Amino acid sequence: MMQIQEKDLLSKLKTNFGYDSFRLQQQEIIENILAKKDTLVIMPTGGGKSICYQLPALFFEGITLVISPLIALMKDQVDSLKANGISAAYFNSSQTPEEHQKVFDGVADKTVRLLYVAPESLSLLQHVLNQNYISCIAVDEAHCISAWGHDFRPSYKQLAFLKKSLPETPIVALTATADKATQEDILQQLAIPNATKYVSSFNRENIALEVRPANDRIKQIIRFIKGKPKEAGIIYCLSRKTTEQLAKKLKDNNINAKSYHAGLSFEERSKTQEDFIKDDVDVICATIAFGMGIDKSNVRWVIHYNMPKNIEGYYQEIGRSGRDGLEAHALLFHSYADVIQLRQFIANTTNKDVQEAKLDRMKQFAEATVCRRKILLSYFGELIEENCGNCDVCKNPPKFFDGTLIAQKALSAIYRLEGKEAMGTVIDVLRGAQNATILEKGYQQIKTYGVGKDISWRDWQHYIIQLINQGFCQIAFHLHNALQLTEFSNKILFNGEKVFLTTPVEIEKIKKETEVKSKTKKKVVKDTLFERLRKLRYRIAQEEDIAAYLVFNDATLRELENERPQTEEEFLAISGVGQRKLEVYGGEFMEEIKTFLNEKKKSRKDTTLETFNLYKEGFTIDEIADKRGLKPQTIFSHLSKLYLEGKDVSLDEFISADILNLVRNAKKVLKNETALKPYFEFLGEKVPYEQIRIGLTILQKKR
Ligand code: ADP
Ligand code: ZN
């Protein structure tokens, strides 16, 4: 093969994918593949794995075969390539013999660059599986081949023969699973022991992390979504029933939501998935069955209604948001009841110990009092030095206080109850509740009964969880989750050791904050350029019957909004715009931008004219500002503009001759500086900005 240079790679990256530069490691990986070396790529979801094999495919003589486990994902990937003007096809059991023949033809005349195939369909491709036709093999979701992984698929087992039949063809294995054992297993199973490994950072900085207590979670969720109109999001729930109930509640609240779980028919599931991908549905309430086949880049948030079983699952699920690199939000609801339920599930499984340890790590994450991202990344063996600044702990660090007395009360209650009662009853005793259990068992006689009346139920729960985490008491899961003392308890009860606890996050406070925000900034979908472009994108996607983000992703729309390109050259400079997309979509998008700008210009003109009319009617600046709901400064700026345009506005009446003189002198010294601040400082911070601006306007006109 000819020598391929960096500039060739960059030029194809721009022409065919619309990007100006590679992300970390992409270029090295691509060069390694082009050198025909076996390659292992470990990159988080959204990291940009696809380009790693799609770009080399454009340089190879034969086709690149892509093994992918999910039929749903294939069509999407092929659509996406086609949208970029790259010839691609897929081959799976859902197609007719005619369609299969078309694929064979494409392979034979080498017109297809990339061919996606499900592992179970490989055997039907036998006659083209040789080096004449195939230049590279990419194995997507490669962890599916390993029994160590969390998603083992027997059909992947047969991939081992690939290296035997095509020894000269480079194999690229790609996955988002970091685990060391799985990595080694992938290499062994695929018979590529010497593959070059690329393991990239798992840090997805654009996803804000947040954990909240689960009290009132439905209300919290509704409020959360209402603050993000038209944004796509996924809510993960533990049970099918919850997904349905939640979707219904959301719909009752005018939220465009649907549920998704394995109990629905194949058709229903496909339809829901389609609707989501095409932006016809905003919110999906799903069990973990949802998402594997989803490659939607504009998912803006993920909520975990229930606690996930382990950090791998959690990380993968939140990773489905913000793939376009724009801000995204992951919100986890933490409830102790969930933890107990998950423990019960686990109790009946074969590898109980491993799963319990994993659940414990998940719990530690949820209860963290240090930067959550540090915990998350350290789980994957990645250490970061700085706190992330984009998790709730970083944004709102917990406050510790001396909680020794609280701890003593709780531990003595547990002691008096002889380690027989679960958290609920312990709290009831502390708070002096008078319910049936308490009275039947005679717990009102206990010495600690009612000693914790002053602390709310929810706060007690928060404190006791912390005591458990610090090892001062424990849950006996085999004894109906009874709370019991530990060896450490004595330190508090008898040896005078101090305990530090954190104050619970005030849900009320969170509520108020969001309410205040939503009052000052009314969250309705505004008529912004972004919204216009989003609507246009939606219309085009409908017409072409493809996912909306395949036209342009959110990041590209944002850039279009900011840069407002009006020529082909400017349009092509936008990240995400390649040659084909410029040709096919450029015109319509530029047209929309032009229309929008003209409308704004017109309304800007209208707004100064309205000020002018009121001014002529004799209203004062403050009155005009009041009438129009604008700031006086804005009115001044309108008048200045009118004044410069030569309209009949006497700015002189707003400034004294003395001050005008001061400004004039300053202007000489400052050599016609245009910024206001230097004048303000030069004049000893005594002349208000408004006066300076008026002075300068008058002087400008006079010149
Ligand atoms: P993965 O397969 O690793 O989950 P993708 O390949 O789907 O991730 O890429 C995620 C997103 O990042 C896509 O929207 C893709 O177009 C975008 N992307 C990939 N590489 C680049 C790049 N070099 N510059 C800008 N965006 C990129
Ligand atoms: Zn942090």
PDB file of C-alpha atoms in Angstrom, residues 460-605:
ATOM      1  CA  TRP A 460     -32.109   9.586  61.199  1.00  0.00           C
ATOM      2  CA  GLN A 461     -31.945   7.373  58.184  1.00  0.00           C
ATOM      3  CA  HIS A 462     -29.160   9.503  56.748  1.00  0.00           C
ATOM      4  CA  TYR A 463     -27.181   9.365  60.019  1.00  0.00           C
ATOM      5  CA  ILE A 464     -27.604   5.646  60.559  1.00  0.00           C
ATOM      6  CA  ILE A 465     -26.435   4.894  57.013  1.00  0.00           C
ATOM      7  CA  GLN A 466     -23.309   6.882  57.782  1.00  0.00           C
ATOM      8  CA  LEU A 467     -22.794   4.938  60.995  1.00  0.00           C
ATOM      9  CA  ILE A 468     -23.054   1.721  59.014  1.00  0.00           C
ATOM     10  CA  ASN A 469     -20.561   3.001  56.456  1.00  0.00           C
ATOM     11  CA  GLN A 470     -18.125   3.945  59.174  1.00  0.00           C
ATOM     12  CA  GLY A 471     -18.459   0.490  60.666  1.00  0.00           C
ATOM     13  CA  PHE A 472     -20.112   1.481  63.933  1.00  0.00           C
ATOM     14  CA  CYS A 473     -23.084  -0.767  63.298  1.00  0.00           C
ATOM     15  CA  GLN A 474     -24.104  -3.235  60.622  1.00  0.00           C
ATOM     16  CA  ILE A 475     -27.045  -4.770  58.826  1.00  0.00           C
ATOM     17  CA  ALA A 476     -27.557  -8.505  59.394  1.00  0.00           C
ATOM     18  CA  PHE A 477     -28.968  -9.348  55.980  1.00  0.00           C
ATOM     19  CA  HIS A 478     -29.661 -12.933  56.988  1.00  0.00           C
ATOM     20  CA  LEU A 479     -31.756 -11.803  59.980  1.00  0.00           C
ATOM     21  CA  HIS A 480     -34.387  -9.684  58.248  1.00  0.00           C
ATOM     22  CA  ASN A 481     -31.937  -6.819  57.917  1.00  0.00           C
ATOM     23  CA  ALA A 482     -31.735  -6.272  61.662  1.00  0.00           C
ATOM     24  CA  LEU A 483     -29.329  -3.582  62.829  1.00  0.00           C
ATOM     25  CA  GLN A 484     -26.572  -4.863  65.085  1.00  0.00           C
ATOM     26  CA  LEU A 485     -23.567  -3.514  66.923  1.00  0.00           C
ATOM     27  CA  THR A 486     -19.988  -4.168  65.796  1.00  0.00           C
ATOM     28  CA  GLU A 487     -16.610  -4.306  67.513  1.00  0.00           C
ATOM     29  CA  PHE A 488     -16.291  -0.593  66.805  1.00  0.00           C
ATOM     30  CA  SER A 489     -19.499   0.290  68.619  1.00  0.00           C
ATOM     31  CA  ASN A 490     -17.819   0.189  72.009  1.00  0.00           C
ATOM     32  CA  LYS A 491     -15.437   2.939  71.018  1.00  0.00           C
ATOM     33  CA  ILE A 492     -18.405   5.271  70.832  1.00  0.00           C
ATOM     34  CA  LEU A 493     -20.520   3.873  73.604  1.00  0.00           C
ATOM     35  CA  PHE A 494     -17.788   3.526  76.220  1.00  0.00           C
ATOM     36  CA  ASN A 495     -14.399   4.841  75.104  1.00  0.00           C
ATOM     37  CA  GLY A 496     -15.335   8.435  74.316  1.00  0.00           C
ATOM     38  CA  GLU A 497     -14.346   8.308  70.646  1.00  0.00           C
ATOM     39  CA  LYS A 498     -15.820  11.053  68.513  1.00  0.00           C
ATOM     40  CA  VAL A 499     -17.923  10.479  65.389  1.00  0.00           C
ATOM     41  CA  PHE A 500     -18.192  12.919  62.512  1.00  0.00           C
ATOM     42  CA  LEU A 501     -21.326  12.986  60.418  1.00  0.00           C
ATOM     43  CA  THR A 502     -22.453  15.036  57.476  1.00  0.00           C
ATOM     44  CA  THR A 503     -25.585  17.108  57.374  1.00  0.00           C
ATOM     45  CA  PRO A 504     -28.229  15.701  55.026  1.00  0.00           C
ATOM     46  CA  VAL A 505     -28.774  17.557  51.777  1.00  0.00           C
ATOM     47  CA  GLU A 506     -31.979  19.483  52.114  1.00  0.00           C
ATOM     48  CA  ILE A 507     -34.392  18.259  49.508  1.00  0.00           C
ATOM     49  CA  GLU A 508     -36.461  21.301  50.341  1.00  0.00           C
ATOM     50  CA  LYS A 509     -33.498  23.431  49.464  1.00  0.00           C
ATOM     51  CA  ILE A 510     -32.963  21.668  46.185  1.00  0.00           C
ATOM     52  CA  LYS A 511     -36.646  22.189  45.457  1.00  0.00           C
ATOM     53  CA  LYS A 512     -36.523  25.868  46.245  1.00  0.00           C
ATOM     54  CA  GLU A 513     -33.430  26.405  44.183  1.00  0.00           C
ATOM     55  CA  THR A 514     -34.995  24.863  41.121  1.00  0.00           C
ATOM     56  CA  GLU A 515     -38.213  26.752  41.714  1.00  0.00           C
ATOM     57  CA  VAL A 516     -36.439  30.070  41.984  1.00  0.00           C
ATOM     58  CA  LYS A 517     -34.484  29.257  38.871  1.00  0.00           C
ATOM     59  CA  SER A 518     -37.564  28.253  36.978  1.00  0.00           C
ATOM     60  CA  LYS A 519     -39.296  31.459  38.008  1.00  0.00           C
ATOM     61  CA  THR A 520     -36.540  33.785  36.918  1.00  0.00           C
ATOM     62  CA  LYS A 521     -35.847  31.827  33.791  1.00  0.00           C
ATOM     63  CA  LYS A 522     -39.050  30.509  32.399  1.00  0.00           C
ATOM     64  CA  LYS A 523     -38.276  27.156  30.861  1.00  0.00           C
ATOM     65  CA  VAL A 524     -40.336  27.184  27.753  1.00  0.00           C
ATOM     66  CA  VAL A 525     -38.899  26.254  24.419  1.00  0.00           C
ATOM     67  CA  LYS A 526     -37.775  29.606  23.068  1.00  0.00           C
ATOM     68  CA  ASP A 527     -37.578  30.625  19.475  1.00  0.00           C
ATOM     69  CA  THR A 528     -33.817  30.405  19.243  1.00  0.00           C
ATOM     70  CA  LEU A 529     -31.822  29.659  16.144  1.00  0.00           C
ATOM     71  CA  PHE A 530     -30.972  26.313  17.713  1.00  0.00           C
ATOM     72  CA  GLU A 531     -34.668  25.440  17.948  1.00  0.00           C
ATOM     73  CA  ARG A 532     -35.219  26.436  14.337  1.00  0.00           C
ATOM     74  CA  LEU A 533     -32.301  24.281  13.227  1.00  0.00           C
ATOM     75  CA  ARG A 534     -33.509  21.434  15.388  1.00  0.00           C
ATOM     76  CA  LYS A 535     -36.931  21.604  13.726  1.00  0.00           C
ATOM     77  CA  LEU A 536     -35.381  21.645  10.290  1.00  0.00           C
ATOM     78  CA  ARG A 537     -33.233  18.661  11.212  1.00  0.00           C
ATOM     79  CA  TYR A 538     -36.304  16.817  12.457  1.00  0.00           C
ATOM     80  CA  ARG A 539     -38.170  17.485   9.214  1.00  0.00           C
ATOM     81  CA  ILE A 540     -35.286  16.299   7.064  1.00  0.00           C
ATOM     82  CA  ALA A 541     -34.826  13.171   9.173  1.00  0.00           C
ATOM     83  CA  GLN A 542     -38.518  12.371   8.790  1.00  0.00           C
ATOM     84  CA  GLU A 543     -38.286  12.732   5.042  1.00  0.00           C
ATOM     85  CA  GLU A 544     -35.195  10.562   4.780  1.00  0.00           C
ATOM     86  CA  ASP A 545     -36.474   8.145   7.408  1.00  0.00           C
ATOM     87  CA  ILE A 546     -33.282   8.271   9.426  1.00  0.00           C
ATOM     88  CA  ALA A 547     -32.442   9.295  12.980  1.00  0.00           C
ATOM     89  CA  ALA A 548     -32.375  13.047  13.519  1.00  0.00           C
ATOM     90  CA  TYR A 549     -28.838  13.156  14.874  1.00  0.00           C
ATOM     91  CA  LEU A 550     -27.583  11.460  11.718  1.00  0.00           C
ATOM     92  CA  VAL A 551     -28.357  14.644   9.821  1.00  0.00           C
ATOM     93  CA  PHE A 552     -26.258  16.681  12.243  1.00  0.00           C
ATOM     94  CA  ASN A 553     -25.636  16.016  15.919  1.00  0.00           C
ATOM     95  CA  ASP A 554     -26.372  18.538  18.680  1.00  0.00           C
ATOM     96  CA  ALA A 555     -22.773  19.681  18.848  1.00  0.00           C
ATOM     97  CA  THR A 556     -22.871  20.599  15.165  1.00  0.00           C
ATOM     98  CA  LEU A 557     -26.208  22.416  15.568  1.00  0.00           C
ATOM     99  CA  ARG A 558     -24.726  24.411  18.435  1.00  0.00           C
ATOM    100  CA  GLU A 559     -21.780  25.403  16.318  1.00  0.00           C
ATOM    101  CA  LEU A 560     -24.095  26.390  13.465  1.00  0.00           C
ATOM    102  CA  GLU A 561     -26.028  28.517  15.936  1.00  0.00           C
ATOM    103  CA  ASN A 562     -22.897  30.270  17.122  1.00  0.00           C
ATOM    104  CA  GLU A 563     -21.059  30.676  13.842  1.00  0.00           C
ATOM    105  CA  ARG A 564     -24.068  31.331  11.592  1.00  0.00           C
ATOM    106  CA  PRO A 565     -22.297  30.321   8.393  1.00  0.00           C
ATOM    107  CA  GLN A 566     -23.681  31.894   5.225  1.00  0.00           C
ATOM    108  CA  THR A 567     -21.321  30.654   2.546  1.00  0.00           C
ATOM    109  CA  GLU A 568     -20.387  27.114   1.553  1.00  0.00           C
ATOM    110  CA  GLU A 569     -16.876  27.704   2.751  1.00  0.00           C
ATOM    111  CA  GLU A 570     -18.028  28.858   6.160  1.00  0.00           C
ATOM    112  CA  PHE A 571     -20.464  25.985   6.358  1.00  0.00           C
ATOM    113  CA  LEU A 572     -17.791  23.406   5.619  1.00  0.00           C
ATOM    114  CA  ALA A 573     -15.636  24.837   8.387  1.00  0.00           C
ATOM    115  CA  ILE A 574     -18.193  23.667  10.978  1.00  0.00           C
ATOM    116  CA  SER A 575     -17.196  20.550  12.909  1.00  0.00           C
ATOM    117  CA  GLY A 576     -19.426  17.681  11.797  1.00  0.00           C
ATOM    118  CA  VAL A 577     -19.911  18.988   8.257  1.00  0.00           C
ATOM    119  CA  GLY A 578     -18.197  16.910   5.591  1.00  0.00           C
ATOM    120  CA  GLN A 579     -18.376  17.163   1.832  1.00  0.00           C
ATOM    121  CA  ARG A 580     -21.572  15.164   1.379  1.00  0.00           C
ATOM    122  CA  LYS A 581     -23.449  16.838   4.195  1.00  0.00           C
ATOM    123  CA  LEU A 582     -22.490  20.227   2.811  1.00  0.00           C
ATOM    124  CA  GLU A 583     -23.878  19.253  -0.573  1.00  0.00           C
ATOM    125  CA  VAL A 584     -27.059  17.645   0.656  1.00  0.00           C
ATOM    126  CA  TYR A 585     -28.041  19.755   3.662  1.00  0.00           C
ATOM    127  CA  GLY A 586     -25.953  22.931   3.385  1.00  0.00           C
ATOM    128  CA  GLY A 587     -28.440  24.885   1.303  1.00  0.00           C
ATOM    129  CA  GLU A 588     -31.443  24.345   3.523  1.00  0.00           C
ATOM    130  CA  PHE A 589     -29.588  25.053   6.725  1.00  0.00           C
ATOM    131  CA  MET A 590     -28.008  28.242   5.409  1.00  0.00           C
ATOM    132  CA  GLU A 591     -31.412  29.322   4.162  1.00  0.00           C
ATOM    133  CA  GLU A 592     -32.863  28.818   7.651  1.00  0.00           C
ATOM    134  CA  ILE A 593     -30.018  30.776   9.226  1.00  0.00           C
ATOM    135  CA  LYS A 594     -30.516  33.615   6.774  1.00  0.00           C
ATOM    136  CA  THR A 595     -34.263  33.773   7.420  1.00  0.00           C
ATOM    137  CA  PHE A 596     -33.691  33.797  11.149  1.00  0.00           C
ATOM    138  CA  LEU A 597     -31.116  36.597  10.965  1.00  0.00           C
ATOM    139  CA  ASN A 598     -33.352  38.726   8.762  1.00  0.00           C
ATOM    140  CA  GLU A 599     -36.257  38.361  11.135  1.00  0.00           C
ATOM    141  CA  LYS A 600     -34.079  39.377  14.049  1.00  0.00           C
ATOM    142  CA  LYS A 601     -32.697  42.357  12.204  1.00  0.00           C
ATOM    143  CA  LYS A 602     -36.200  43.480  11.418  1.00  0.00           C
ATOM    144  CA  SER A 603     -37.354  43.121  14.975  1.00  0.00           C
ATOM    145  CA  ARG A 604     -34.260  44.926  16.217  1.00  0.00           C
ATOM    146  CA  LYS A 605     -35.134  47.805  13.956  1.00  0.00           C
TER     147      LYS A 605
END
